[in-house]
């Protein structure tokens, strides 16, 4: 699964991961029994790749632990949605709580892992994922800042380069920040990047070598 | 004082004054007190500050209140949605103020108002746009932002059941902001699906005790 | 009930109230439907004088609303006690909550009335009821400070004079304070005293005139 | 991570280190985790800071732990009771430290630890002995005292039931400090009367979700 040669775009390096492969990769790195929040968008795909019996418990910030998969036709309950307002289901052992208790859980460092999308991540682990900074954009933050600072580990899932070819791993975020120094690991289509106190380390690459990668990034990559 | 029960949502929202801060429960449609919002539109109070997670969807409910020009300011975490065209238009034309607050701060600031906390140091948003101009402090090596309570004059919330004393229970994720807002407003008005006899709710499972609930009205129309 | 001639001690003015009469007086002043916390000691007697059907809801700070009377033989449940750790009972419509929620309720100003005992009350409504200040005393505060600052109205029940004859309504408390300017009304054996921004007003007296009372106190009494 | 279940209280308390801060639930005997305290005595950890509402009663439980000289400091709201002779003696002879904290501050400071709050301004105790030396601030005309979190290395709590995931429910006023302490300690150990199948607790009535519970042991002996 880690380095299958699935080209997902023209001109892309062979071996680059698609979003489902990235999600599968994240899922494999989540220890059994973890309490996890999956952010809106791509991170929700991670749920589909968690092995049965993993005992991973999903949290949704609108007030629930042990959230089940998206509701199918006939299962939809308007009182039961995830943070993206998509109807979901309840697993045995679920618990409901109000918003202050839910965010206390997040902000108090009780979630083991949170997986978020991002516009940019800096080499120091700063995260930008809530605001494009465009002057006419209406700012909307939701729970992004709370998730960013709260979980024990923050994983980001994103493509490593934007559509215009610019890297999304940057020396300094140019988009407005969500949180400072909060990201632990970045899962991208081309590499898994650990943000460490010493710097950024590419622990796995997909269809590209670390040297090739280093050439395309302004953030230096640790080599050992 | 004892919770009062009303037959009509219009009676339940009587007396809301111009200039009030109104906390409005719900996350998406779950827990949204639609009938109370509709009654507030008919009631006519204006120059309102609305505190809610979102800033209205489609053309009904909160969006309809906004469309009538009754709202001076929205305090919310996520105004920008696919169907938030009413708010978008008001905001872009400078006809409404917006304070964007991280969702957890929104909840915690209302909790603080309800719990008698004067202010609190919170890690969320430190170093970001949303903390600009706010007091910060380093505590044990971490940067915190000082956040103040958000207190409502009125809270409009949706719950599942009330007993005849006004004890409330919610259902699934429709619980969301309701219990917090119920602690944070001077007058708390709940729309419920069912009113049950006192003694029929499990005292271990009451989420909002009657002390927080001023007025209750049963929904006229169930979704 | 307000001014029966029940002498409760030798040398006491005729008409002075006993503790049950004081409790009855407090009970009569609690509006129907109020949410009330009765402190440990004499204030608990107030419950016995609340008329049936008053709809007064009792709060106990160890996590309950709609507390019932003390448990009788055979009703005792070790999981159900009041703040004084006395076994109590549950009324229909009760609700349980944890300590942080219970004190949030108190400190957030949601209780209508709290009734407390006192060592001293100052003319400005300062309360001293937790610590004798004796150098060898082990300090113990419990919920006294939270109750003092939290309720919408704080009523005190105490004898107006200590056993040594010194007044317990004082210009400045000499015992360590529980709260500043928090007392609204003081029910004593000799008078009911309202603490107002203008000063202390004796609204009712028992077996003593306001002038006689004024003579025995260092705190001036308002006369109009 | 997943809650672990133990057959014996002695196994459940294994690994508590000397010098730990131990939060101990209960208000009087209600919710007091007696078997865990007894196991902690056998386990032998010393130089402990104990955070609990009281400072031990009679000669058993917390009082027995104190009598063994294992506790360096007690943080509590009400140490002085009719039967607190063990603490009284240690305190008067200078063999134990005491921090007296208003009961609401005790609860709220642990809540803050569990909720990621760095510090909070609180009205309780302003102008009294217990606020001496603490930072104060006037907010909207009222004086508040700055209070810091109390975080535990370990919490020992008593609950009524646990399911096989570690979700807890309590019974009546035995709930008291348990749910708050469960959020505020690194390792949370619960003694329960009954372990039930997952799915048999009402998800609306779970008070302490399993995320907060590290270890569960069923009481060997029911009161």
Short mmCIF file of N, CA, C and O in Angstrom, two decimals, chain A residues 78-161:
data_model
loop_
_atom_site.label_atom_id
_atom_site.label_comp_id
_atom_site.label_asym_id
_atom_site.label_seq_id
_atom_site.Cartn_x
_atom_site.Cartn_y
_atom_site.Cartn_z
N UNK A 78 -31.97 13.37 11.59
CA UNK A 78 -31.53 14.78 11.58
C UNK A 78 -30.87 15.21 12.88
O UNK A 78 -30.16 16.22 12.91
N UNK A 79 -31.06 14.46 13.96
CA UNK A 79 -30.43 14.77 15.24
C UNK A 79 -29.03 14.16 15.35
O UNK A 79 -28.42 14.25 16.42
N UNK A 80 -28.55 13.52 14.30
CA UNK A 80 -27.27 12.82 14.41
C UNK A 80 -26.41 13.11 13.18
O UNK A 80 -26.55 12.45 12.15
N UNK A 81 -25.55 14.11 13.34
CA UNK A 81 -24.67 14.48 12.22
C UNK A 81 -23.24 14.61 12.72
O UNK A 81 -22.99 14.69 13.93
N UNK A 82 -22.32 14.64 11.78
CA UNK A 82 -20.93 14.93 12.14
C UNK A 82 -20.66 16.44 12.03
O UNK A 82 -21.59 17.22 11.78
N UNK A 83 -19.41 16.82 12.22
CA UNK A 83 -19.08 18.24 12.23
C UNK A 83 -19.29 18.89 10.86
O UNK A 83 -19.43 20.11 10.77
N UNK A 84 -19.32 18.07 9.82
CA UNK A 84 -19.62 18.60 8.49
C UNK A 84 -21.10 18.61 8.18
O UNK A 84 -21.51 18.87 7.06
N UNK A 85 -21.91 18.30 9.22
CA UNK A 85 -23.37 18.28 9.12
C UNK A 85 -23.88 17.17 8.22
O UNK A 85 -25.00 17.20 7.73
N UNK A 86 -23.05 16.15 8.02
CA UNK A 86 -23.44 14.96 7.27
C UNK A 86 -24.08 13.97 8.25
O UNK A 86 -23.52 13.74 9.33
N UNK A 87 -25.23 13.40 7.89
CA UNK A 87 -25.84 12.41 8.79
C UNK A 87 -24.92 11.22 9.00
O UNK A 87 -24.37 10.68 8.04
N UNK A 88 -24.75 10.84 10.26
CA UNK A 88 -23.87 9.71 10.59
C UNK A 88 -24.64 8.73 11.46
O UNK A 88 -25.85 8.88 11.69
N UNK A 89 -23.92 7.73 11.95
CA UNK A 89 -24.55 6.70 12.77
C UNK A 89 -23.82 6.60 14.11
O UNK A 89 -22.78 7.23 14.31
N UNK A 90 -24.40 5.82 14.99
CA UNK A 90 -23.89 5.67 16.36
C UNK A 90 -23.41 4.24 16.54
O UNK A 90 -24.11 3.31 16.15
N UNK A 91 -22.25 4.05 17.15
CA UNK A 91 -21.76 2.71 17.46
C UNK A 91 -22.04 2.39 18.92
O UNK A 91 -22.21 3.29 19.75
N UNK A 92 -22.09 1.09 19.26
CA UNK A 92 -22.27 0.72 20.68
C UNK A 92 -21.15 1.33 21.53
O UNK A 92 -19.99 1.34 21.12
N UNK A 93 -21.53 1.86 22.69
CA UNK A 93 -20.54 2.51 23.54
C UNK A 93 -20.41 3.99 23.24
O UNK A 93 -19.50 4.65 23.74
N UNK A 94 -21.32 4.52 22.44
CA UNK A 94 -21.29 5.96 22.13
C UNK A 94 -21.61 6.78 23.37
O UNK A 94 -22.19 6.28 24.34
N UNK A 95 -21.21 8.04 23.34
CA UNK A 95 -21.58 8.99 24.39
C UNK A 95 -21.80 10.35 23.74
O UNK A 95 -21.07 10.73 22.82
N UNK A 96 -22.82 11.04 24.20
CA UNK A 96 -23.11 12.40 23.73
C UNK A 96 -22.78 13.41 24.81
O UNK A 96 -22.93 13.11 26.00
N UNK A 97 -22.37 14.60 24.40
CA UNK A 97 -22.06 15.66 25.36
C UNK A 97 -22.24 16.99 24.65
O UNK A 97 -22.30 17.04 23.41
N UNK A 98 -22.32 18.07 25.45
CA UNK A 98 -22.59 19.37 24.82
C UNK A 98 -21.29 19.99 24.31
O UNK A 98 -20.19 19.45 24.52
N UNK A 99 -21.45 21.12 23.63
CA UNK A 99 -20.32 21.73 22.94
C UNK A 99 -19.18 22.14 23.87
O UNK A 99 -18.01 22.00 23.51
N UNK A 100 -19.50 22.67 25.04
CA UNK A 100 -18.41 23.08 25.94
C UNK A 100 -17.65 21.86 26.43
O UNK A 100 -16.41 21.87 26.51
N UNK A 101 -18.36 20.79 26.72
CA UNK A 101 -17.68 19.56 27.14
C UNK A 101 -16.88 18.96 25.98
O UNK A 101 -15.79 18.41 26.18
N UNK A 102 -17.42 19.05 24.78
CA UNK A 102 -16.73 18.47 23.63
C UNK A 102 -15.43 19.21 23.35
O UNK A 102 -14.39 18.59 23.10
N UNK A 103 -15.47 20.53 23.41
CA UNK A 103 -14.26 21.30 23.14
C UNK A 103 -13.30 21.27 24.33
O UNK A 103 -12.09 21.37 24.15
N UNK A 104 -13.82 21.09 25.52
CA UNK A 104 -12.94 20.87 26.68
C UNK A 104 -12.13 19.59 26.44
O UNK A 104 -10.93 19.53 26.73
N UNK A 105 -12.80 18.58 25.92
CA UNK A 105 -12.12 17.31 25.59
C UNK A 105 -11.02 17.53 24.56
O UNK A 105 -9.90 17.03 24.71
N UNK A 106 -11.30 18.33 23.55
CA UNK A 106 -10.32 18.60 22.51
C UNK A 106 -9.18 19.46 23.03
O UNK A 106 -8.00 19.16 22.83
N UNK A 107 -9.53 20.56 23.68
CA UNK A 107 -8.54 21.55 24.09
C UNK A 107 -7.73 21.07 25.28
O UNK A 107 -6.61 21.54 25.52
N UNK A 108 -8.30 20.13 26.03
CA UNK A 108 -7.59 19.60 27.19
C UNK A 108 -6.59 18.51 26.84
O UNK A 108 -5.97 17.95 27.74
N UNK A 109 -6.44 18.21 25.55
CA UNK A 109 -5.40 17.26 25.15
C UNK A 109 -5.79 15.81 25.32
O UNK A 109 -4.93 14.96 25.52
N UNK A 110 -7.07 15.50 25.23
CA UNK A 110 -7.50 14.13 25.47
C UNK A 110 -7.58 13.28 24.20
O UNK A 110 -7.54 12.05 24.27
N UNK A 111 -7.72 13.93 23.06
CA UNK A 111 -7.74 13.17 21.81
C UNK A 111 -6.31 12.73 21.49
O UNK A 111 -5.37 13.51 21.62
N UNK A 112 -6.16 11.50 21.06
CA UNK A 112 -4.82 11.01 20.73
C UNK A 112 -4.33 11.61 19.43
O UNK A 112 -3.18 12.00 19.31
N UNK A 113 -5.22 11.67 18.45
CA UNK A 113 -4.82 12.12 17.12
C UNK A 113 -5.96 12.92 16.50
O UNK A 113 -7.13 12.58 16.64
N UNK A 114 -5.57 13.96 15.80
CA UNK A 114 -6.52 14.69 14.99
C UNK A 114 -5.92 14.79 13.60
O UNK A 114 -4.71 15.02 13.44
N UNK A 115 -6.72 14.56 12.58
CA UNK A 115 -6.25 14.61 11.20
C UNK A 115 -6.93 15.77 10.50
O UNK A 115 -8.17 15.86 10.50
N UNK A 116 -6.14 16.68 9.94
CA UNK A 116 -6.70 17.89 9.35
C UNK A 116 -6.19 18.09 7.93
O UNK A 116 -5.10 17.63 7.58
N UNK A 117 -6.97 18.77 7.14
CA UNK A 117 -6.48 19.25 5.85
C UNK A 117 -5.70 20.54 6.06
O UNK A 117 -5.70 21.11 7.15
N UNK A 118 -5.00 21.02 5.02
CA UNK A 118 -4.23 22.26 5.18
C UNK A 118 -4.03 22.96 3.84
O UNK A 118 -3.96 22.32 2.79
N UNK A 119 -3.94 24.27 3.90
CA UNK A 119 -3.45 25.08 2.78
C UNK A 119 -1.92 25.06 2.79
O UNK A 119 -1.28 24.92 1.77
N UNK A 120 -1.37 25.24 3.96
CA UNK A 120 0.08 25.29 4.13
C UNK A 120 0.48 24.77 5.51
O UNK A 120 -0.27 24.92 6.48
N UNK A 121 1.66 24.18 5.56
CA UNK A 121 2.29 23.82 6.84
C UNK A 121 3.70 24.37 6.78
O UNK A 121 4.38 24.23 5.75
N UNK A 122 4.15 24.99 7.86
CA UNK A 122 5.53 25.48 7.86
C UNK A 122 6.47 24.42 8.40
O UNK A 122 6.03 23.45 9.04
N UNK A 123 7.74 24.64 8.15
CA UNK A 123 8.75 23.71 8.63
C UNK A 123 8.79 23.58 10.14
O UNK A 123 9.31 22.61 10.69
N UNK A 124 8.24 24.56 10.82
CA UNK A 124 8.16 24.49 12.29
C UNK A 124 6.83 23.90 12.77
O UNK A 124 6.54 23.89 13.96
N UNK A 125 5.99 23.50 11.82
CA UNK A 125 4.73 22.90 12.21
C UNK A 125 3.59 23.88 12.37
O UNK A 125 2.52 23.53 12.89
N UNK A 126 3.80 25.13 11.93
CA UNK A 126 2.66 26.06 11.91
C UNK A 126 1.66 25.56 10.87
O UNK A 126 2.05 25.03 9.83
N UNK A 127 0.41 25.77 11.16
CA UNK A 127 -0.66 25.28 10.28
C UNK A 127 -1.50 26.45 9.77
O UNK A 127 -1.86 27.35 10.54
N UNK A 128 -1.80 26.43 8.47
CA UNK A 128 -2.76 27.39 7.89
C UNK A 128 -3.80 26.57 7.15
O UNK A 128 -3.48 25.92 6.15
N UNK A 129 -5.02 26.57 7.67
CA UNK A 129 -6.05 25.78 6.97
C UNK A 129 -7.45 26.37 7.09
O UNK A 129 -8.41 25.71 6.77
N UNK A 130 -7.55 27.64 7.55
CA UNK A 130 -8.91 28.15 7.79
C UNK A 130 -9.30 29.32 6.90
O UNK A 130 -10.48 29.62 6.78
N UNK A 131 -8.34 29.96 6.27
CA UNK A 131 -8.65 31.26 5.67
C UNK A 131 -7.67 31.44 4.52
O UNK A 131 -6.47 31.30 4.69
N UNK A 132 -8.21 31.76 3.34
CA UNK A 132 -7.31 31.97 2.20
C UNK A 132 -6.60 33.30 2.30
O UNK A 132 -5.62 33.54 1.60
N UNK A 133 -7.10 34.19 3.18
CA UNK A 133 -6.50 35.50 3.27
C UNK A 133 -6.95 36.43 2.16
O UNK A 133 -6.57 37.61 2.15
N UNK A 134 -7.75 35.94 1.23
CA UNK A 134 -8.25 36.82 0.16
C UNK A 134 -9.06 37.95 0.79
O UNK A 134 -9.82 37.71 1.72
N UNK A 135 -8.86 39.19 0.28
CA UNK A 135 -9.49 40.33 0.95
C UNK A 135 -11.02 40.26 0.96
O UNK A 135 -11.65 40.77 1.88
N UNK A 136 -11.62 39.58 -0.01
CA UNK A 136 -13.09 39.52 -0.01
C UNK A 136 -13.62 38.23 0.62
O UNK A 136 -14.83 37.99 0.60
N UNK A 137 -12.73 37.41 1.16
CA UNK A 137 -13.19 36.16 1.77
C UNK A 137 -13.88 36.43 3.10
O UNK A 137 -13.41 37.27 3.88
N UNK A 138 -14.96 35.74 3.34
CA UNK A 138 -15.62 35.85 4.64
C UNK A 138 -14.93 34.88 5.57
O UNK A 138 -14.91 33.68 5.30
N UNK A 139 -14.34 35.37 6.66
CA UNK A 139 -13.60 34.44 7.52
C UNK A 139 -14.55 33.49 8.25
O UNK A 139 -15.63 33.90 8.66
N UNK A 140 -14.15 32.24 8.34
CA UNK A 140 -14.95 31.22 9.03
C UNK A 140 -14.00 30.18 9.57
O UNK A 140 -13.25 29.57 8.81
N UNK A 141 -13.99 30.01 10.88
CA UNK A 141 -12.96 29.16 11.48
C UNK A 141 -13.49 27.83 11.99
O UNK A 141 -12.78 26.84 11.99
N UNK A 142 -14.73 27.80 12.45
CA UNK A 142 -15.26 26.56 13.03
C UNK A 142 -14.38 26.06 14.16
O UNK A 142 -13.89 26.85 14.97
N UNK A 143 -14.14 24.76 14.18
CA UNK A 143 -13.34 24.17 15.25
C UNK A 143 -11.88 23.99 14.89
O UNK A 143 -11.13 23.35 15.64
N UNK A 144 -11.45 24.55 13.75
CA UNK A 144 -10.09 24.27 13.26
C UNK A 144 -9.00 24.65 14.26
O UNK A 144 -8.07 23.90 14.51
N UNK A 145 -9.14 25.83 14.85
CA UNK A 145 -8.08 26.29 15.77
C UNK A 145 -8.06 25.46 17.05
O UNK A 145 -7.00 25.26 17.65
N UNK A 146 -9.24 25.02 17.48
CA UNK A 146 -9.31 24.19 18.69
C UNK A 146 -8.70 22.82 18.44
O UNK A 146 -7.99 22.28 19.29
N UNK A 147 -8.99 22.25 17.28
CA UNK A 147 -8.40 20.96 16.93
C UNK A 147 -6.89 21.07 16.82
O UNK A 147 -6.15 20.19 17.27
N UNK A 148 -6.45 22.16 16.18
CA UNK A 148 -5.02 22.30 15.91
C UNK A 148 -4.19 22.31 17.19
O UNK A 148 -3.10 21.76 17.24
N UNK A 149 -4.72 22.96 18.23
CA UNK A 149 -3.91 23.10 19.45
C UNK A 149 -4.22 22.02 20.47
O UNK A 149 -3.54 21.93 21.49
N UNK A 150 -5.26 21.21 20.21
CA UNK A 150 -5.74 20.36 21.28
C UNK A 150 -5.24 18.92 21.29
O UNK A 150 -4.88 18.40 22.34
N UNK A 151 -5.19 18.30 20.13
CA UNK A 151 -4.92 16.86 20.12
C UNK A 151 -3.47 16.57 20.50
O UNK A 151 -2.59 17.41 20.32
N UNK A 152 -3.23 15.36 21.01
CA UNK A 152 -1.85 14.98 21.38
C UNK A 152 -0.96 14.97 20.13
O UNK A 152 0.19 15.40 20.19
N UNK A 153 -1.51 14.45 19.03
CA UNK A 153 -0.77 14.47 17.76
C UNK A 153 -1.68 15.07 16.70
O UNK A 153 -2.85 14.69 16.60
N UNK A 154 -1.13 16.00 15.93
CA UNK A 154 -1.89 16.56 14.80
C UNK A 154 -1.24 16.08 13.51
O UNK A 154 -0.07 16.34 13.24
N UNK A 155 -2.03 15.33 12.73
CA UNK A 155 -1.60 14.88 11.41
C UNK A 155 -2.28 15.76 10.37
O UNK A 155 -3.47 16.08 10.51
N UNK A 156 -1.54 16.11 9.35
CA UNK A 156 -2.13 16.86 8.23
C UNK A 156 -2.14 15.96 7.00
O UNK A 156 -1.20 15.19 6.78
N UNK A 157 -3.19 16.04 6.23
CA UNK A 157 -3.28 15.38 4.92
C UNK A 157 -3.43 16.46 3.86
O UNK A 157 -4.37 17.24 3.92
N UNK A 158 -2.50 16.46 2.91
CA UNK A 158 -2.62 17.45 1.82
C UNK A 158 -1.76 17.01 0.64
O UNK A 158 -0.87 16.17 0.80
N UNK A 159 -2.02 17.55 -0.53
CA UNK A 159 -1.06 17.37 -1.62
C UNK A 159 0.15 18.23 -1.27
O UNK A 159 0.01 19.28 -0.63
N UNK A 160 1.33 17.78 -1.70
CA UNK A 160 2.53 18.54 -1.31
C UNK A 160 2.69 19.82 -2.12
O UNK A 160 3.28 20.79 -1.64
N UNK A 161 2.11 19.82 -3.31
CA UNK A 161 2.21 21.04 -4.13
C UNK A 161 0.81 21.53 -4.51
O UNK A 161 -0.10 20.73 -4.75
#
